[in-house]
Coordinates of C-alpha atoms in Angstrom, one line a residue:
Chain A
M270 CA 123.4 180.8 266.3
R271 CA 123.2 178.8 269.6
L272 CA 119.5 178.0 270.1
G273 CA 118.2 176.9 273.3
L274 CA 115.9 177.2 276.2
V275 CA 115.6 179.0 279.6
I276 CA 113.6 177.4 282.3
D277 CA 112.4 179.4 285.4
L278 CA 112.5 177.0 288.2
D279 CA 110.9 179.8 290.1
V280 CA 107.9 179.9 288.0
C281 CA 107.4 176.4 286.9
V282 CA 104.2 174.8 288.6
G283 CA 104.9 171.3 287.5
C284 CA 101.8 170.8 285.4
H285 CA 103.5 168.6 282.6
A286 CA 101.7 170.7 279.9
C287 CA 105.1 171.1 278.2
A288 CA 105.6 167.4 278.1
I289 CA 102.1 166.7 276.6
A290 CA 102.5 169.5 274.2
C291 CA 105.8 168.1 273.2
K292 CA 104.5 164.7 272.7
Q293 CA 101.6 166.1 270.8
W294 CA 103.7 168.0 268.2
N295 CA 106.6 165.5 267.9
A296 CA 104.5 162.4 267.5
S297 CA 104.0 163.5 264.0
G298 CA 107.2 165.5 263.9
T299 CA 110.6 165.0 261.9
I300 CA 111.7 162.1 264.1
G301 CA 108.3 160.9 265.4
P302 CA 106.3 158.8 266.2
L303 CA 106.9 158.6 270.0
S304 CA 105.9 155.1 270.7
D305 CA 104.0 154.1 273.7
Y306 CA 104.0 150.7 275.2
E307 CA 100.9 149.4 277.0
P308 CA 99.5 153.0 277.3
Y309 CA 96.3 151.7 278.7
G310 CA 97.8 148.6 280.5
A311 CA 99.0 148.1 283.9
E312 CA 102.6 149.4 283.2
P313 CA 102.4 152.4 280.9
S314 CA 105.6 153.3 279.3
G315 CA 106.9 155.2 276.3
V316 CA 109.2 157.7 274.6
W317 CA 109.2 161.2 275.9
F318 CA 111.3 164.0 274.9
N319 CA 110.6 166.1 277.8
R320 CA 110.2 164.8 281.5
I321 CA 109.4 166.8 284.7
R322 CA 110.7 165.8 288.0
H323 CA 109.7 167.1 291.3
Y324 CA 112.2 167.9 294.1
E325 CA 112.1 169.1 297.6
M326 CA 114.7 171.6 298.4
D327 CA 115.9 172.3 302.1
E328 CA 114.0 170.9 305.1
Y329 CA 111.1 171.9 306.9
P330 CA 110.1 174.7 307.7
H331 CA 112.2 176.1 305.0
N332 CA 111.4 173.5 302.5
K333 CA 110.2 174.3 298.8
T334 CA 109.0 172.2 296.1
V335 CA 111.0 172.7 292.9
N336 CA 109.5 171.4 289.8
F337 CA 112.1 170.5 287.1
P338 CA 111.4 170.0 283.5
M339 CA 114.2 168.4 281.6
S340 CA 114.8 167.9 277.7
C341 CA 117.8 167.8 275.6
N342 CA 120.3 170.5 276.6
H343 CA 121.8 170.7 273.1
C344 CA 125.2 170.8 274.6
E345 CA 128.1 172.8 273.2
D346 CA 130.4 169.7 273.7
A347 CA 127.8 167.0 273.1
D348 CA 129.6 163.6 273.8
C349 CA 126.5 161.8 272.5
V350 CA 127.4 163.0 269.0
T351 CA 131.2 162.2 269.6
V352 CA 130.6 158.7 270.6
C353 CA 128.0 157.9 267.8
P354 CA 129.6 155.2 265.6
T355 CA 127.4 155.6 262.8
G356 CA 127.1 159.3 262.4
A357 CA 123.3 159.1 263.1
S358 CA 123.7 161.8 265.9
Y359 CA 124.9 165.2 264.8
K360 CA 124.9 168.8 265.9
R361 CA 123.9 171.4 263.3
A362 CA 126.5 173.9 262.6
E363 CA 124.1 176.8 261.9
D364 CA 122.1 176.7 265.1
G365 CA 123.6 174.0 267.5
I366 CA 120.6 171.8 267.5
V367 CA 121.5 168.2 268.2
L368 CA 119.7 165.6 266.2
V369 CA 119.3 162.0 265.2
D370 CA 119.2 160.9 261.7
Q371 CA 116.6 158.1 262.1
D372 CA 117.7 156.5 258.8
K373 CA 121.3 156.0 260.0
C374 CA 120.7 155.1 263.7
M375 CA 121.5 151.4 264.6
G376 CA 119.9 151.6 268.1
C377 CA 123.2 150.6 270.1
N378 CA 122.2 153.0 272.9
Y379 CA 125.9 154.2 273.2
C380 CA 124.8 157.9 272.9
S381 CA 122.3 157.5 275.7
W382 CA 125.2 156.2 278.0
A383 CA 127.2 159.4 277.0
C384 CA 124.3 161.7 278.0
P385 CA 124.4 162.7 281.6
Y386 CA 120.8 164.3 281.4
G387 CA 118.9 161.3 280.2
A388 CA 117.8 163.2 277.1
R389 CA 117.9 160.3 274.9
E390 CA 115.4 157.5 274.8
L391 CA 115.4 154.4 272.6
D392 CA 112.0 153.8 270.6
R393 CA 111.7 150.1 270.9
S394 CA 109.2 149.9 268.1
S395 CA 111.6 151.7 265.5
G396 CA 114.7 150.6 267.2
T397 CA 116.3 154.0 266.8
M398 CA 117.2 156.7 269.4
K399 CA 115.1 159.8 269.8
K400 CA 115.3 163.1 271.4
C401 CA 114.3 166.7 271.6
T402 CA 114.6 168.3 268.3
L403 CA 113.9 171.9 269.7
C404 CA 111.0 171.6 267.4
V405 CA 113.2 172.2 264.4
D406 CA 110.2 171.5 262.2
R407 CA 108.3 174.2 263.8
I408 CA 110.7 177.2 264.6
Y409 CA 111.6 177.5 261.0
D410 CA 108.3 177.0 259.6
E411 CA 107.5 180.2 257.5
T412 CA 103.8 179.3 257.0
L413 CA 103.6 179.7 260.9
A414 CA 102.8 183.3 262.3
I415 CA 106.3 184.5 263.7
E416 CA 105.1 184.3 267.2
D417 CA 104.1 180.6 266.7
R418 CA 107.8 179.7 265.4
Q419 CA 108.9 178.4 268.9
P420 CA 109.1 175.0 270.5
S421 CA 105.7 173.6 271.5
C422 CA 106.7 173.2 275.1
V423 CA 107.6 177.1 275.2
L424 CA 104.3 178.0 273.5
T425 CA 102.1 175.9 275.8
C426 CA 103.5 176.6 279.2
P427 CA 100.7 178.4 281.1
A428 CA 103.0 179.8 283.6
H429 CA 105.5 181.4 281.1
A430 CA 108.3 179.3 282.8
R431 CA 109.9 178.6 279.4
W432 CA 111.9 180.8 277.0
F433 CA 113.3 180.1 273.6
G434 CA 116.1 182.1 271.9
D435 CA 119.5 182.6 270.7
F436 CA 122.3 182.5 273.4
D437 CA 124.9 183.9 270.8
D438 CA 123.1 187.0 270.8
P439 CA 123.9 188.9 274.2
D440 CA 120.8 191.0 273.8
S441 CA 118.4 188.2 273.2
Q442 CA 115.7 187.7 275.7
V443 CA 117.2 184.5 276.9
S444 CA 120.6 185.9 277.4
R445 CA 119.4 188.9 279.1
I446 CA 117.2 186.9 281.7
T447 CA 120.0 184.3 282.2
R448 CA 122.5 187.1 283.0
E449 CA 120.0 189.0 285.2
R450 CA 118.6 186.0 287.1
G451 CA 121.9 184.0 287.5
G452 CA 121.0 181.3 285.2
F453 CA 123.1 178.1 285.2
G454 CA 123.6 174.9 283.3
L455 CA 123.4 171.4 284.9
M456 CA 126.2 169.3 286.1
P457 CA 128.8 171.8 284.8
E458 CA 131.7 169.7 286.3
L459 CA 131.2 167.1 283.4
G460 CA 132.0 169.8 281.0
Y461 CA 129.3 169.2 278.4
N462 CA 128.5 173.0 278.4
P463 CA 124.8 172.5 278.2
T464 CA 123.0 175.4 276.1
N465 CA 119.8 175.3 278.2
Q466 CA 119.8 177.4 281.2
Y467 CA 117.8 177.1 284.4
L468 CA 116.8 180.1 286.6
P469 CA 117.0 179.4 290.4
P470 CA 114.0 179.8 292.6
R471 CA 114.0 183.4 294.0
R472 CA 114.8 183.8 297.6
K473 CA 111.9 184.8 299.6
P474 CA 111.6 186.3 303.0
V475 CA 111.5 183.7 305.9
I476 CA 108.1 183.4 307.4
E477 CA 108.4 182.6 311.0
V478 CA 106.0 179.8 312.0
N479 CA 107.3 178.9 315.4
T480 CA 106.3 182.1 317.0
Q481 CA 106.4 181.9 320.8
P482 CA 103.6 183.3 322.9
K483 CA 104.4 186.9 324.3
G484 CA 104.5 185.7 327.8
G485 CA 103.5 187.9 330.7
L486 CA 101.3 187.2 333.5
K487 CA 98.0 187.5 331.9
E488 CA 99.0 184.9 329.3
S489 CA 100.5 182.4 331.8
I490 CA 97.3 182.4 333.8
K491 CA 95.3 182.0 330.5
Q492 CA 97.3 179.0 329.6
F493 CA 97.0 177.6 333.1
A494 CA 93.2 177.9 333.1
N495 CA 93.1 176.3 329.5
K496 CA 94.9 173.4 330.8
L497 CA 92.2 173.0 333.6
V498 CA 89.1 173.2 331.5
R499 CA 88.0 169.7 330.3
R500 CA 87.1 169.7 326.9
Chain B
M231 CA 123.8 149.7 284.2
H232 CA 121.7 146.9 282.8
P233 CA 124.2 144.0 282.2
A234 CA 123.2 142.8 278.6
F235 CA 124.2 139.2 278.0
S236 CA 125.2 139.9 274.5
V237 CA 127.7 142.5 275.4
I238 CA 129.2 140.4 278.2
F239 CA 129.6 137.5 275.8
F240 CA 131.0 139.5 273.1
T241 CA 133.8 141.3 275.3
V242 CA 134.6 138.0 277.1
A243 CA 134.8 136.0 273.8
S244 CA 136.5 138.4 271.6
G245 CA 138.9 139.4 274.4
A246 CA 140.0 135.7 274.9
G247 CA 140.1 135.4 271.1
F248 CA 142.4 138.3 270.6
G249 CA 144.5 137.3 273.5
L250 CA 144.9 133.7 272.3
F251 CA 146.0 134.9 269.0
S252 CA 148.6 137.4 270.2
L253 CA 150.1 134.8 272.4
L254 CA 150.0 132.1 269.8
F255 CA 151.9 134.3 267.5
I256 CA 154.5 134.9 270.3
A257 CA 154.5 131.0 271.0
D258 CA 155.1 130.4 267.3
T259 CA 158.0 132.9 267.0
F260 CA 159.9 131.9 270.0
K261 CA 159.0 128.0 269.4
L262 CA 157.9 128.0 273.2
G263 CA 158.1 124.4 274.7
G264 CA 159.5 123.0 271.5
G265 CA 156.8 124.9 269.2
F266 CA 153.6 123.8 267.8
S267 CA 153.2 122.1 264.5
A268 CA 151.8 124.0 261.5
D269 CA 148.4 122.2 261.8
Q270 CA 148.2 122.8 265.5
L271 CA 149.1 126.6 265.0
V272 CA 146.3 126.8 262.4
A273 CA 143.7 124.9 264.5
G274 CA 144.5 127.3 267.3
G275 CA 144.6 130.5 265.1
L276 CA 141.2 129.4 263.6
M277 CA 139.8 128.9 267.1
S278 CA 140.9 132.4 268.1
V279 CA 139.2 133.8 265.0
A280 CA 136.1 131.8 265.7
L281 CA 135.8 133.2 269.1
I282 CA 136.3 136.8 267.8
I283 CA 133.6 136.4 265.0
F284 CA 131.0 134.8 267.6
G285 CA 131.7 137.7 269.8
L286 CA 131.3 140.3 267.1
L287 CA 128.1 138.6 266.0
S288 CA 126.8 138.5 269.5
S289 CA 127.4 142.1 270.0
T290 CA 124.9 142.8 267.1
F291 CA 122.2 141.3 269.1
H292 CA 122.0 144.0 271.6
L293 CA 121.3 146.5 268.6
A294 CA 117.8 147.7 268.3
N295 CA 118.2 148.3 264.6
P296 CA 120.9 146.0 263.3
K297 CA 120.2 146.7 259.7
N298 CA 122.3 149.8 260.1
A299 CA 125.2 148.0 261.8
W300 CA 127.3 148.5 258.7
R301 CA 127.3 152.1 259.3
A302 CA 129.2 151.7 262.5
F303 CA 132.5 151.8 260.7
S304 CA 132.0 155.3 259.4
R305 CA 133.0 157.4 262.5
F306 CA 136.6 156.2 263.1
R307 CA 137.8 159.6 263.8
T308 CA 135.6 160.3 266.9
S309 CA 134.0 157.1 268.2
W310 CA 135.7 154.3 270.1
L311 CA 132.8 151.9 269.1
S312 CA 133.6 152.6 265.6
R313 CA 137.3 152.1 266.0
E314 CA 136.9 148.9 267.7
G315 CA 134.8 147.8 264.7
V316 CA 137.4 149.0 262.2
F317 CA 140.4 147.4 263.9
A318 CA 138.6 144.2 264.6
V319 CA 137.8 143.9 260.8
A320 CA 141.3 145.0 259.8
F321 CA 142.6 142.4 262.0
M322 CA 141.0 139.5 260.3
P323 CA 142.7 139.4 256.8
L324 CA 146.2 139.8 258.4
A325 CA 145.2 137.0 260.8
L326 CA 144.2 134.9 257.9
I327 CA 147.2 135.6 255.9
Y328 CA 149.4 134.7 258.8
L329 CA 147.4 131.3 259.1
A330 CA 147.7 130.7 255.5
S331 CA 151.4 131.4 255.3
I332 CA 151.9 128.8 258.2
M333 CA 149.8 126.3 256.4
F334 CA 151.4 126.7 252.9
D335 CA 155.0 127.3 254.3
A336 CA 155.2 130.9 252.9
P337 CA 158.5 132.8 253.4
L338 CA 159.3 133.7 257.0
W339 CA 159.1 137.4 256.5
L340 CA 155.5 137.2 255.4
R341 CA 154.5 135.0 258.3
E342 CA 156.3 137.1 260.9
S343 CA 155.2 140.6 259.5
T344 CA 151.6 139.7 259.1
G345 CA 151.6 137.8 262.5
L346 CA 153.2 140.7 264.3
L347 CA 150.7 143.3 262.7
A348 CA 147.8 141.1 263.5
A349 CA 148.9 140.8 267.1
V350 CA 149.4 144.4 267.4
L351 CA 146.0 145.1 265.9
A352 CA 144.5 142.5 268.4
W353 CA 146.0 144.5 271.2
I354 CA 144.6 147.8 269.8
T355 CA 141.1 146.4 269.4
V356 CA 140.8 145.0 272.9
F357 CA 142.3 148.4 274.0
S358 CA 139.5 150.1 272.0
T359 CA 137.0 147.9 273.6
G360 CA 138.0 149.0 277.1
M361 CA 138.1 152.7 275.9
I362 CA 134.2 152.5 274.7
Y363 CA 133.6 152.4 278.4
A364 CA 136.6 154.4 279.8
C365 CA 135.7 157.5 277.7
L366 CA 132.3 158.0 279.2
K367 CA 132.3 160.8 281.8
T368 CA 128.9 159.9 283.0
I369 CA 129.9 156.8 284.7
R370 CA 132.6 157.2 287.2
Q371 CA 133.4 153.4 287.8
W372 CA 134.1 153.3 283.9
N373 CA 136.0 156.6 283.5
T374 CA 139.4 155.3 284.6
P375 CA 142.5 154.2 282.6
L376 CA 142.1 150.9 284.7
V377 CA 139.3 150.0 282.4
P378 CA 141.3 149.4 279.2
A379 CA 144.1 148.0 281.4
N380 CA 141.6 145.3 282.8
Y381 CA 140.2 144.5 279.5
L382 CA 143.6 143.8 278.1
A383 CA 144.8 141.8 281.2
L384 CA 141.7 139.7 281.3
G385 CA 141.6 139.1 277.5
Y386 CA 145.2 138.0 277.6
S387 CA 144.9 135.9 280.8
S388 CA 141.9 133.8 279.4
G389 CA 143.9 133.6 276.1
S390 CA 147.0 132.4 277.8
L391 CA 144.9 129.7 279.7
L392 CA 143.5 128.6 276.4
L393 CA 146.9 128.3 274.8
L394 CA 148.1 126.4 277.9
L395 CA 145.3 124.0 277.2
G396 CA 146.5 123.8 273.6
A397 CA 150.1 123.1 274.6
V398 CA 149.2 120.2 277.0
I399 CA 146.8 118.6 274.3
A400 CA 149.8 119.0 271.7
G401 CA 152.1 117.4 274.3
L402 CA 154.6 120.3 274.3
D403 CA 156.9 121.1 277.3
T404 CA 154.4 123.1 279.3
T405 CA 156.8 125.1 281.5
P406 CA 157.1 128.2 279.4
Y407 CA 153.3 128.1 278.9
I408 CA 152.7 127.8 282.5
A409 CA 155.1 130.6 283.4
M410 CA 153.4 132.9 280.8
S411 CA 150.0 132.2 282.2
A412 CA 151.0 132.5 285.7
L413 CA 152.5 136.0 284.9
I414 CA 149.5 137.2 283.0
V415 CA 147.0 135.8 285.4
S416 CA 148.6 137.4 288.3
I417 CA 148.9 140.7 286.4
A418 CA 145.3 140.6 285.6
A419 CA 144.3 139.8 289.3
V420 CA 146.3 142.6 290.6
L421 CA 145.0 145.1 288.1
K422 CA 141.3 143.9 289.1
A423 CA 142.2 144.4 292.7
I424 CA 143.5 147.9 292.2
Y425 CA 140.3 148.6 290.0
Y426 CA 138.0 147.4 292.9
F427 CA 139.9 149.4 295.3
W428 CA 139.8 152.5 293.2
I429 CA 136.0 152.5 292.6
R430 CA 135.3 152.2 296.2
D431 CA 135.8 156.0 296.9
P432 CA 133.5 158.2 295.0
G433 CA 135.9 161.1 294.8
L434 CA 134.9 164.2 293.1
S435 CA 131.7 162.9 291.5
P436 CA 128.3 164.8 290.5
T437 CA 125.7 164.9 293.3
I438 CA 122.0 165.6 293.3
N439 CA 122.9 169.3 294.0
T440 CA 125.0 169.8 290.9
A441 CA 122.7 167.8 288.7
T442 CA 119.9 170.1 289.6
G443 CA 122.0 173.3 290.1
L444 CA 120.2 173.8 293.5
T445 CA 123.3 173.7 295.5
R446 CA 122.3 176.0 298.4
A447 CA 120.5 173.5 300.4
K448 CA 119.8 169.8 300.7
V449 CA 117.8 168.4 297.7
K450 CA 115.8 165.3 297.4
L451 CA 113.5 163.8 294.9
L452 CA 109.8 163.9 295.6
D453 CA 108.5 162.4 292.2
T454 CA 110.1 161.1 289.0
G455 CA 106.9 162.1 287.1
H456 CA 106.3 158.8 285.6
T457 CA 104.1 155.9 286.9
H458 CA 106.0 153.0 285.4
G459 CA 109.6 152.6 284.2
T460 CA 111.1 154.4 281.5
F461 CA 113.9 153.6 279.0
L462 CA 116.2 155.5 281.4
T463 CA 115.1 153.4 284.5
Q464 CA 115.5 150.2 282.5
E465 CA 118.9 151.0 281.0
F466 CA 120.5 152.7 283.9
G467 CA 118.3 151.7 287.0
Y468 CA 119.9 148.3 287.6
Q469 CA 121.2 148.3 291.3
L470 CA 123.2 145.6 292.9
A471 CA 123.3 145.2 296.8
R472 CA 126.7 145.9 298.0
S473 CA 127.0 142.6 299.8
Q474 CA 126.2 140.8 296.7
A475 CA 128.7 142.7 294.9
S476 CA 131.2 141.8 297.5
L477 CA 130.4 138.0 297.3
L478 CA 130.6 138.2 293.5
K479 CA 134.2 139.9 293.8
I480 CA 135.3 137.2 295.9
L481 CA 134.1 134.7 293.3
V482 CA 135.9 136.5 290.6
F483 CA 139.0 136.1 292.5
V484 CA 138.6 132.6 293.6
I485 CA 137.2 131.2 290.2
G486 CA 138.8 133.7 287.8
F487 CA 142.3 133.9 289.2
G488 CA 142.7 131.5 292.3
L489 CA 141.4 128.2 290.7
P490 CA 143.3 128.7 287.3
G491 CA 146.5 129.4 289.5
L492 CA 146.1 126.4 291.6
M493 CA 145.5 124.3 288.3
L494 CA 148.7 125.8 286.9
V495 CA 150.7 124.5 289.8
W496 CA 149.1 121.0 289.4
V497 CA 149.8 120.9 285.7
F498 CA 153.4 121.8 286.6
T499 CA 153.8 119.2 289.1
A500 CA 151.9 116.5 287.1
Q501 CA 153.6 117.6 283.8
G502 CA 150.5 117.3 281.7
G503 CA 147.0 116.5 282.6
Q504 CA 144.4 117.7 280.1
A505 CA 141.6 117.8 282.3
L506 CA 143.4 120.2 284.7
A507 CA 144.2 122.6 281.9
L508 CA 140.7 122.4 280.7
V509 CA 139.5 123.4 284.2
A510 CA 141.9 126.2 284.2
A511 CA 140.8 127.6 281.0
V512 CA 137.1 127.2 281.7
A513 CA 137.5 128.8 285.1
G514 CA 139.3 131.5 283.5
L515 CA 136.6 132.2 281.1
L516 CA 133.9 132.0 283.7
G517 CA 135.6 134.3 286.0
A518 CA 136.0 136.9 283.2
A519 CA 132.3 136.6 282.4
M520 CA 131.4 137.2 286.1
E521 CA 133.9 140.1 286.2
R522 CA 132.2 141.6 283.1
W523 CA 128.8 141.1 284.5
L524 CA 129.8 142.9 287.7
F525 CA 131.5 145.7 285.7
F526 CA 128.0 146.4 284.2
A527 CA 126.1 145.9 287.4
E528 CA 128.1 148.1 289.6
A529 CA 128.4 151.0 287.1
R530 CA 126.2 153.9 288.2
H531 CA 125.2 156.4 285.4
V532 CA 124.8 160.0 286.6
V533 CA 121.2 160.1 285.3
N534 CA 120.3 158.2 288.4
L535 CA 120.7 161.5 290.2
Y536 CA 117.5 162.5 288.2
H537 CA 115.8 159.4 289.6
G538 CA 116.4 159.9 293.3
A539 CA 120.1 159.0 293.8
Q540 CA 122.1 161.5 296.1
R541 CA 125.5 160.9 294.5
C542 CA 126.8 158.8 291.6

C-alpha cells in the first residue's frame, strides 16, 4: 500500500479548516501534543502538521488565487528518513507512512533540513521533531465507522478538496482522479517522489473585461455629449 | 539558514583539531625541522584531542533533546551525521594509543600504525562533517563536492597554523612548517574562492513554479497563512544582504588567508617570533569561523519558496 492524499487546487477555498481539524485531532494523537507558544500573546506561534498558503497565479486580468494546503508528502524517496542519525524517523513498509518515533528523536533538526516541503516542525517543548502522521491513529481504528477511517483533514474539508487513498491500487479513487485530472507532485526535480498529488486549477473560459464600445456615429455623439455635461 | 553558534564552533574547533592531529603525525614521522620531543608531541596531540572533544560537546548544545544523543551512532549505514559521530569516536582510542606509545616509547610499528590509522580516520571524519551538508538536495549552496573539500582544506589549514605555532614555541627549524602551512592555506583559499564563484550562479534550481506545480504562469505568494514566525521561518528564513555577504567574503580572505600568509613570510624572514605565529593561528581560526558563519547564513533552503522566494 502507498497511502496518501490528493489535494484539488481547483476546489480548495483556503478556509484553513483542514489545518484546524488536524491540530484538534493530533494534539491528542500518537505524536501529540502540538505545542503552542504564546497562543494569546503578541507573537503567537506553534507546531502545525498542515499549513495553507495563498498564491496568485498569472497577472491581472487573468489572475487567480490558488489556495495551497501542504502537509507531509510521505515521499517514496524520503531523505528525511535517510539522514536521521538516531533512527527516530522511519517509513512504514506496509503503507508508506513516514513517522517520527518520539522516544528516539534527539531534536537535531537534520531531517527538517532534508525536507524540501517544510513538513517537519520541531516542538520546542518536547524537543522532538513532529510531522503529519496521515492520522495513522485514525485510519486503522476499527472502533470507528468505516467512512470515518480517514485523516481528519479529509473528513473535515467542507469543499471536498481533499481525498485519501491507496496510490498503489490503480483503480482507487485517488489514482483515478490523479490520472484523469493530471495530478502532479511538488518539486519533482529534487527526486523525492512525493506520494501526495495536487490537482491543477481547471482552465476556465477567459472573460473579456476590456470590451471596447461598439463605435458608430450615435455612440460618438453620446460620448461627446457626456463630456460636455457638468456633473 | 539560521547560523547556530554551537555548530559553527563545533565544525571549526573539531576541524582544526583533526587537522592538527594529522599534520602532527606527519611532522613526527618525517621529523620535520628536527622533530618534536616526545613531551611536545604528547602536548600537541592532547591539544588536538581537546579541541575535538570541546567541539563534539558543543555540537550537542544545538540538540533540542540531548538525552537521546547516544542514539546518533545507530544509523551508520545511511546517515552522514551518524557516520561523523562513529568515526570521531573511533578516532579517539587510536589517537590516545598513538600518544601513549610516544610517551612510553612503545615499538615503532605500534606508534606508526595507530598514528596512521588515526590520521586517516581524522580525514574521514572531517569529510563526513562536510558530507552532512553536501548531501542535502534542498540547499543548492551546500549540495556540491566543494563543501567537503572546503571543510577538509580549512580544517587542515587551521591545523597547520597551530602546528607552526607549536614548532616556533618548541624552537624547531620552522622552514618545513612554514612551507606546509603556506601550501595548505593557499589550497584552502583557492578552494574557497572556487566555492564562492560556484554558488553565484543558481543554475538549475527549483523555483516557485516547480514548488507549487503551477508552471503555466507567473506565481507569487499572497499570504503565508500564519501571523507570526513558525519553526520554518526561524530555522530557514535567515537572509543576508548581498553587500554584507560580499564584505564578509573579503574579510574571510583578508583575515583567514591573507593575514596568516603575511605572518608566514614574517616568521620565515625573522626565523622565529612566537607572537607572529600566534597571530597567524588566531587569524586562521577566526577566518574559519567567519567562513563557517557565512556558509550557514548564505544557504537558502528550498522551503523559502513556500514563504515568498521566487527561486532558491
